[in-house]
Amino acid sequence: MFFYIIVFLISIILSYFSVKIKDKRISMIFKILTILFMTCIAGFRYGIGTDYNKVYEPYFNELSNGLDVARMRKFEIGYVLLNKFVIMLGGSFTWVCIITAFITNYFIYKGLENFKEKCSLPFGILLYMLLYYQKSFNLVRQMISVAIIFYAIKYLLSGDKKKFIIWVLIASLFQRTVLVMIIIPFVQKLYENRKYRFIQIISFVLLTVGILNFSKIGVFVDSMNMEYYSYYFKENESTGITINYFIRILPVIALSVFLFKEILNNKKILLMYNLFLFGAILLLLGYVTSTYGERIAIYFLVYQIVLIPIFIRSILSQKDKFYKYPLILIVIGLNIFLWYNDFIFKGREETVPYVSIFNRIQ
């Protein structure tokens, strides 16, 4: 636990200097140090998640030995080529971990950098590390895609839909489920304009109703002789809606209540906020029906690491508002609680205690 606290503090300090120092060369050095530090800590981890030893490392070893890896052909071409590239250079599986960590951390940093004039980049880094940094190797391919999509939002917000779609396709080279994001440019106008608020609300309601009846959809799909697809609609380790679900979405929702008019009048913020709401609804799947929904939700929920800092800066700018400091403390406290509850108390993702390739038990 204390190891990660130190890692968080160092990352925040490095990222602070990367944006505060005016000299471009020195600022660039701190930017590189921030990304490399986060990358090394994550890349040198060993055995995180069941898939590390049972799927990804064996897959790398099979490729290295020239064995038939037909059982693993479900992997996307980007991840396959990455493994082959490392093997061609004579590297070990650790280098695959380092490179994937670098790609993820690089795009998260660059994505936050796009908003450095509107929010605190170090605060965004903290939120990323509290909520996503310790994800296990089970999600390694998806986290690369999540980071790329997070970075690519800048093209959508600037009106360059073609570039956004290109980045979605690039992200799909590592996790094909990200292709769900291709629909966003085609419905963008409906979710960035306040005059379509009624349509937005109706779509959220319909999606919620659909998710709460997700298993029934699975029965229908099964009746259509599509058993393979119906598997994704069936219950899979669901726990029911718990207080944890509300804690995950409460920070953004609570802040937005005090900034509702500002959000409605800002197309860029409204779009990201609506994407987050889609993620919040999709996250229900992980609690009521299928854990696969939780993974899809991350593509939309990740924008919380920039929305929260933007909202907090906006609230801090308000004068004579007695609630602003208690509200901010509550929001920060909730995110710290999520980190502690998930990664420390429950031991999810198997990242605590920190085990590296240098101190693993043989």
Coordinates of C-alpha atoms in Angstrom, one line a residue:
M1 CA 0.0 0.0 0.0
F2 CA 2.7 2.5 1.1
F3 CA 4.7 1.6 -2.0
Y4 CA 2.0 2.7 -4.3
I5 CA 1.4 5.9 -2.3
I6 CA 5.0 6.8 -2.8
V7 CA 4.7 6.0 -6.5
F8 CA 1.6 8.2 -6.8
L9 CA 3.4 11.1 -5.1
I10 CA 6.5 10.8 -7.3
S11 CA 4.3 10.7 -10.4
I12 CA 2.3 13.7 -9.3
I13 CA 5.4 15.7 -8.5
L14 CA 7.1 14.8 -11.8
S15 CA 3.9 15.7 -13.8
Y16 CA 3.6 19.0 -11.9
F17 CA 7.0 20.1 -13.0
S18 CA 6.3 18.9 -16.6
V19 CA 3.6 21.5 -16.9
K20 CA 4.7 24.3 -14.5
I21 CA 8.3 24.8 -15.8
K22 CA 8.4 27.3 -18.6
D23 CA 11.6 26.1 -20.2
K24 CA 10.5 23.7 -22.9
R25 CA 13.5 21.5 -22.8
I26 CA 13.4 21.0 -19.0
S27 CA 9.6 20.6 -19.2
M28 CA 10.1 17.9 -21.8
I29 CA 12.6 16.1 -19.6
F30 CA 10.0 16.0 -16.7
K31 CA 7.3 14.8 -19.1
I32 CA 9.5 12.0 -20.2
L33 CA 10.4 11.2 -16.6
T34 CA 6.8 11.1 -15.6
I35 CA 5.8 8.6 -18.4
L36 CA 8.9 6.5 -17.9
F37 CA 8.6 6.3 -14.2
M38 CA 5.0 5.2 -14.4
T39 CA 5.9 2.8 -17.1
C40 CA 8.8 1.1 -15.3
I41 CA 6.8 0.6 -12.1
A42 CA 3.9 -1.0 -14.1
G43 CA 6.1 -2.8 -16.6
F44 CA 8.3 -4.6 -14.1
R45 CA 5.3 -6.0 -12.2
Y46 CA 5.2 -9.8 -12.1
G47 CA 2.2 -12.2 -12.1
I48 CA -0.6 -9.6 -11.9
G49 CA -3.9 -11.2 -12.7
T50 CA -4.6 -14.8 -13.6
D51 CA -4.0 -14.2 -17.3
Y52 CA -0.4 -13.2 -16.8
N53 CA 0.8 -16.7 -16.1
K54 CA -2.0 -18.6 -17.7
V55 CA -2.4 -16.7 -21.0
Y56 CA 0.0 -14.0 -22.0
E57 CA 3.3 -15.3 -20.8
P58 CA 2.7 -18.8 -22.1
Y59 CA 1.5 -17.3 -25.4
F60 CA 4.8 -15.3 -25.7
N61 CA 6.8 -18.5 -24.9
E62 CA 5.0 -20.5 -27.5
L63 CA 5.6 -17.8 -30.1
S64 CA 9.3 -17.8 -29.1
N65 CA 9.5 -21.5 -29.6
G66 CA 7.8 -21.5 -32.9
L67 CA 4.9 -23.6 -31.6
D68 CA 1.3 -23.6 -33.0
V69 CA -0.6 -21.0 -31.1
A70 CA -4.0 -21.6 -32.8
R71 CA -5.8 -21.4 -29.4
M72 CA -4.6 -17.8 -29.0
R73 CA -5.5 -16.5 -32.5
K74 CA -8.3 -14.5 -30.9
F75 CA -5.6 -11.9 -30.1
E76 CA -5.7 -8.8 -32.2
I77 CA -3.0 -8.2 -34.8
G78 CA -1.5 -5.3 -32.9
Y79 CA -0.7 -7.3 -29.8
V80 CA 0.5 -10.3 -31.9
L81 CA 2.9 -8.1 -33.9
L82 CA 4.1 -6.5 -30.7
N83 CA 5.0 -9.9 -29.3
K84 CA 6.7 -10.9 -32.5
F85 CA 8.7 -7.7 -32.6
V86 CA 10.0 -8.2 -29.1
I87 CA 10.9 -11.8 -30.0
M88 CA 12.7 -10.7 -33.2
L89 CA 14.8 -8.4 -31.1
G90 CA 15.7 -11.2 -28.7
G91 CA 13.7 -9.6 -25.8
S92 CA 11.8 -11.3 -23.0
F93 CA 8.2 -11.2 -22.0
T94 CA 9.1 -8.4 -19.6
W95 CA 9.7 -6.1 -22.6
V96 CA 6.2 -6.8 -23.8
C97 CA 4.9 -5.7 -20.4
I98 CA 7.1 -2.5 -20.5
I99 CA 6.1 -1.6 -24.0
T100 CA 2.3 -2.1 -23.3
A101 CA 2.7 0.0 -20.1
F102 CA 4.5 2.7 -22.0
I103 CA 1.8 2.9 -24.7
T104 CA -0.9 3.1 -22.1
N105 CA 0.8 5.7 -19.9
Y106 CA 1.9 7.8 -22.9
F107 CA -1.6 8.2 -24.3
I108 CA -3.1 8.9 -20.9
Y109 CA -0.6 11.7 -20.3
K110 CA -1.0 13.1 -23.8
G111 CA -4.8 13.0 -23.4
L112 CA -4.6 14.9 -20.1
E113 CA -2.1 17.3 -21.7
N114 CA -4.8 18.3 -24.2
F115 CA -6.8 19.8 -21.3
K116 CA -3.9 21.3 -19.3
E117 CA -5.3 24.8 -19.8
K118 CA -8.7 23.8 -18.4
C119 CA -7.7 21.5 -15.5
S120 CA -4.8 20.3 -13.4
L121 CA -2.8 17.7 -15.2
P122 CA -1.2 16.3 -12.0
F123 CA -4.7 15.9 -10.5
G124 CA -5.7 14.0 -13.6
I125 CA -2.7 11.8 -13.2
L126 CA -3.7 11.1 -9.6
L127 CA -7.2 10.1 -10.6
Y128 CA -5.8 7.8 -13.4
M129 CA -3.5 6.1 -10.9
L130 CA -6.2 5.7 -8.3
L131 CA -8.8 4.3 -10.7
Y132 CA -6.9 2.6 -13.6
Y133 CA -3.2 2.3 -13.1
Q134 CA -3.3 -0.9 -11.1
K135 CA -5.5 -2.8 -13.5
S136 CA -4.2 -6.3 -13.9
F137 CA -2.6 -7.9 -17.0
N138 CA -6.0 -9.4 -17.7
L139 CA -7.0 -6.0 -19.2
V140 CA -3.6 -5.1 -20.8
R141 CA -4.9 -5.0 -24.4
Q142 CA -8.1 -3.1 -23.4
M143 CA -6.2 -0.5 -21.3
I144 CA -4.1 0.3 -24.4
S145 CA -7.3 0.9 -26.4
V146 CA -8.8 2.9 -23.5
A147 CA -5.8 5.2 -23.4
I148 CA -5.8 5.7 -27.2
I149 CA -9.5 6.5 -27.2
F150 CA -8.9 8.9 -24.3
Y151 CA -6.3 10.7 -26.3
A152 CA -8.3 10.7 -29.5
I153 CA -11.3 12.6 -27.9
K154 CA -9.4 15.8 -28.9
Y155 CA -10.2 15.2 -32.5
L156 CA -13.8 14.6 -31.8
L157 CA -14.0 17.8 -29.8
S158 CA -12.3 19.8 -32.5
G159 CA -14.7 18.5 -35.2
D160 CA -12.2 16.2 -36.9
K161 CA -14.3 13.0 -37.0
K162 CA -12.2 11.2 -39.6
K163 CA -9.1 11.3 -37.4
F164 CA -11.1 10.1 -34.4
I165 CA -12.4 7.1 -36.4
I166 CA -8.8 6.4 -37.6
W167 CA -7.6 6.4 -33.9
V168 CA -10.5 4.0 -33.1
L169 CA -9.3 1.7 -35.8
I170 CA -5.7 1.9 -34.4
A171 CA -7.0 1.2 -30.9
S172 CA -8.9 -1.9 -32.3
L173 CA -5.5 -3.4 -33.3
F174 CA -5.2 -4.2 -29.6
Q175 CA -8.8 -4.7 -28.4
R176 CA -11.6 -5.0 -31.0
T177 CA -14.4 -4.1 -28.5
V178 CA -13.3 -0.5 -28.8
L179 CA -15.0 -0.5 -32.2
V180 CA -18.2 0.4 -30.2
M181 CA -16.8 3.9 -30.2
I182 CA -17.1 4.3 -33.9
I183 CA -20.8 5.2 -33.5
I184 CA -19.9 8.3 -31.4
P185 CA -19.0 10.6 -34.4
F186 CA -22.4 9.8 -36.1
V187 CA -24.4 10.7 -33.0
Q188 CA -22.1 13.5 -31.7
K189 CA -24.5 16.3 -32.5
L190 CA -27.2 14.7 -30.4
Y191 CA -25.0 14.6 -27.4
E192 CA -23.1 17.8 -27.5
N193 CA -26.1 20.2 -28.0
R194 CA -28.4 21.1 -25.2
K195 CA -31.4 21.5 -27.5
Y196 CA -31.4 17.7 -27.9
R197 CA -31.5 17.2 -24.1
F198 CA -34.9 15.3 -24.4
I199 CA -33.4 12.8 -26.9
Q200 CA -30.4 12.4 -24.6
I201 CA -32.6 11.6 -21.6
I202 CA -34.8 9.2 -23.5
S203 CA -31.7 7.3 -24.8
F204 CA -30.3 7.0 -21.3
V205 CA -33.6 5.7 -20.0
L206 CA -34.0 3.1 -22.8
L207 CA -30.4 1.9 -22.3
T208 CA -31.0 1.5 -18.6
V209 CA -34.2 -0.5 -19.2
G210 CA -32.4 -2.6 -21.7
I211 CA -29.5 -3.4 -19.3
L212 CA -31.9 -4.2 -16.4
N213 CA -33.5 -6.7 -18.8
F214 CA -30.3 -7.9 -20.3
S215 CA -30.7 -11.6 -19.4
K216 CA -34.1 -11.6 -21.1
I217 CA -32.4 -10.4 -24.3
G218 CA -30.0 -13.4 -23.9
V219 CA -33.0 -15.8 -23.9
F220 CA -34.3 -14.2 -27.1
V221 CA -30.8 -14.5 -28.8
D222 CA -30.6 -18.1 -27.6
S223 CA -34.0 -18.8 -29.2
M224 CA -32.7 -17.5 -32.5
N225 CA -30.1 -20.3 -32.5
M226 CA -27.2 -18.0 -31.7
E227 CA -25.9 -19.7 -28.6
Y228 CA -22.4 -18.3 -29.0
Y229 CA -23.6 -14.7 -28.7
S230 CA -26.2 -15.5 -26.0
Y231 CA -23.3 -16.4 -23.7
Y232 CA -22.5 -12.7 -23.4
F233 CA -26.0 -11.9 -22.2
K234 CA -26.1 -14.5 -19.4
E235 CA -25.3 -13.9 -15.8
N236 CA -21.6 -14.1 -15.1
E237 CA -20.4 -13.5 -11.5
S238 CA -22.9 -10.6 -11.0
T239 CA -23.2 -9.3 -7.5
G240 CA -26.3 -7.1 -7.7
I241 CA -26.2 -3.3 -7.4
T242 CA -24.2 -2.3 -4.4
I243 CA -23.1 0.9 -2.8
N244 CA -19.8 0.6 -4.7
Y245 CA -21.6 1.2 -7.9
F246 CA -22.9 4.5 -6.7
I247 CA -19.5 5.5 -5.3
R248 CA -17.9 5.0 -8.7
I249 CA -20.2 7.4 -10.4
L250 CA -21.0 9.8 -7.6
P251 CA -17.9 12.1 -7.9
V252 CA -18.8 13.3 -11.4
I253 CA -22.5 13.3 -10.8
A254 CA -22.2 15.3 -7.5
L255 CA -19.9 17.9 -9.1
S256 CA -22.2 18.2 -12.2
V257 CA -25.2 19.1 -10.0
F258 CA -23.5 22.4 -9.1
L259 CA -22.3 23.1 -12.6
F260 CA -25.3 21.9 -14.6
K261 CA -25.9 25.2 -16.6
E262 CA -22.2 25.5 -17.4
I263 CA -22.1 21.9 -18.7
L264 CA -25.2 22.4 -20.9
N265 CA -23.7 25.5 -22.4
N266 CA -20.4 23.9 -23.3
K267 CA -20.6 21.5 -26.2
K268 CA -17.2 19.9 -25.5
I269 CA -17.9 19.3 -21.8
L270 CA -21.5 18.2 -22.4
L271 CA -20.3 15.6 -24.9
M272 CA -17.7 14.1 -22.5
Y273 CA -20.2 14.2 -19.7
N274 CA -22.8 12.3 -21.7
L275 CA -20.2 9.8 -22.7
F276 CA -19.5 9.3 -19.0
L277 CA -23.2 8.8 -18.3
F278 CA -23.3 6.1 -21.0
G279 CA -20.4 4.5 -19.2
A280 CA -22.2 4.8 -15.8
I281 CA -25.2 3.0 -17.3
L282 CA -23.1 0.3 -19.0
L283 CA -21.3 -0.2 -15.7
L284 CA -24.6 -1.6 -14.4
L285 CA -24.0 -4.7 -16.4
G286 CA -21.1 -5.6 -14.1
Y287 CA -23.4 -5.5 -11.1
V288 CA -26.7 -7.0 -12.4
T289 CA -25.9 -9.3 -15.3
S290 CA -22.6 -9.7 -17.1
T291 CA -19.0 -8.6 -16.2
Y292 CA -18.4 -8.0 -19.9
G293 CA -20.4 -4.8 -19.6
E294 CA -18.0 -3.4 -17.1
R295 CA -15.2 -3.7 -19.6
I296 CA -17.1 -1.9 -22.3
A297 CA -18.0 0.8 -19.8
I298 CA -14.3 1.7 -19.3
Y299 CA -14.2 3.3 -22.7
F300 CA -16.8 5.8 -21.6
L301 CA -15.9 6.1 -17.9
V302 CA -12.3 7.0 -18.5
Y303 CA -13.3 10.6 -19.3
Q304 CA -13.9 11.1 -15.5
I305 CA -10.2 11.6 -15.0
V306 CA -10.5 14.9 -16.9
L307 CA -14.1 15.8 -16.1
I308 CA -13.4 15.8 -12.3
P309 CA -10.4 18.2 -12.5
I310 CA -12.3 20.5 -14.9
F311 CA -15.4 20.6 -12.6
I312 CA -13.3 21.2 -9.5
R313 CA -11.4 24.1 -11.1
S314 CA -14.7 25.6 -12.1
I315 CA -16.2 25.2 -8.6
L316 CA -13.0 26.7 -7.0
S317 CA -13.5 29.8 -9.2
Q318 CA -16.9 30.4 -7.7
K319 CA -17.0 33.1 -5.0
D320 CA -18.7 32.9 -1.7
K321 CA -19.8 29.3 -2.1
F322 CA -19.6 27.6 1.3
Y323 CA -20.0 24.1 -0.1
K324 CA -17.1 24.1 -2.5
Y325 CA -14.3 22.9 -0.2
P326 CA -16.3 20.2 1.6
L327 CA -17.6 19.0 -1.8
I328 CA -14.1 18.8 -3.2
L329 CA -12.8 16.9 -0.2
I330 CA -15.7 14.5 -0.5
V331 CA -15.0 13.9 -4.2
I332 CA -11.3 13.3 -3.6
G333 CA -12.1 11.1 -0.6
L334 CA -14.5 8.9 -2.6
N335 CA -11.8 8.2 -5.2
I336 CA -9.3 7.4 -2.6
F337 CA -11.8 5.0 -1.0
L338 CA -12.4 3.3 -4.3
W339 CA -8.6 2.7 -4.7
Y340 CA -8.3 1.4 -1.1
N341 CA -11.4 -0.8 -1.3
D342 CA -10.6 -2.3 -4.7
F343 CA -6.8 -2.7 -4.7
I344 CA -5.9 -2.8 -1.0
F345 CA -8.8 -4.2 1.0
K346 CA -10.3 -6.6 -1.6
G347 CA -7.0 -7.2 -3.4
R348 CA -8.5 -6.9 -6.8
E349 CA -6.1 -7.1 -9.8
E350 CA -3.4 -8.7 -7.5
T351 CA -1.2 -5.7 -7.5
V352 CA -0.8 -5.5 -3.7
P353 CA 1.8 -6.3 -2.5
Y354 CA 3.9 -5.1 -5.3
V355 CA 5.9 -8.0 -6.8
S356 CA 8.4 -7.3 -9.6
I357 CA 10.5 -9.5 -11.8
F358 CA 13.4 -8.8 -9.5
N359 CA 11.8 -10.0 -6.2
R360 CA 9.4 -12.7 -7.3
I361 CA 9.4 -16.0 -5.5
Q362 CA 10.8 -18.7 -7.7

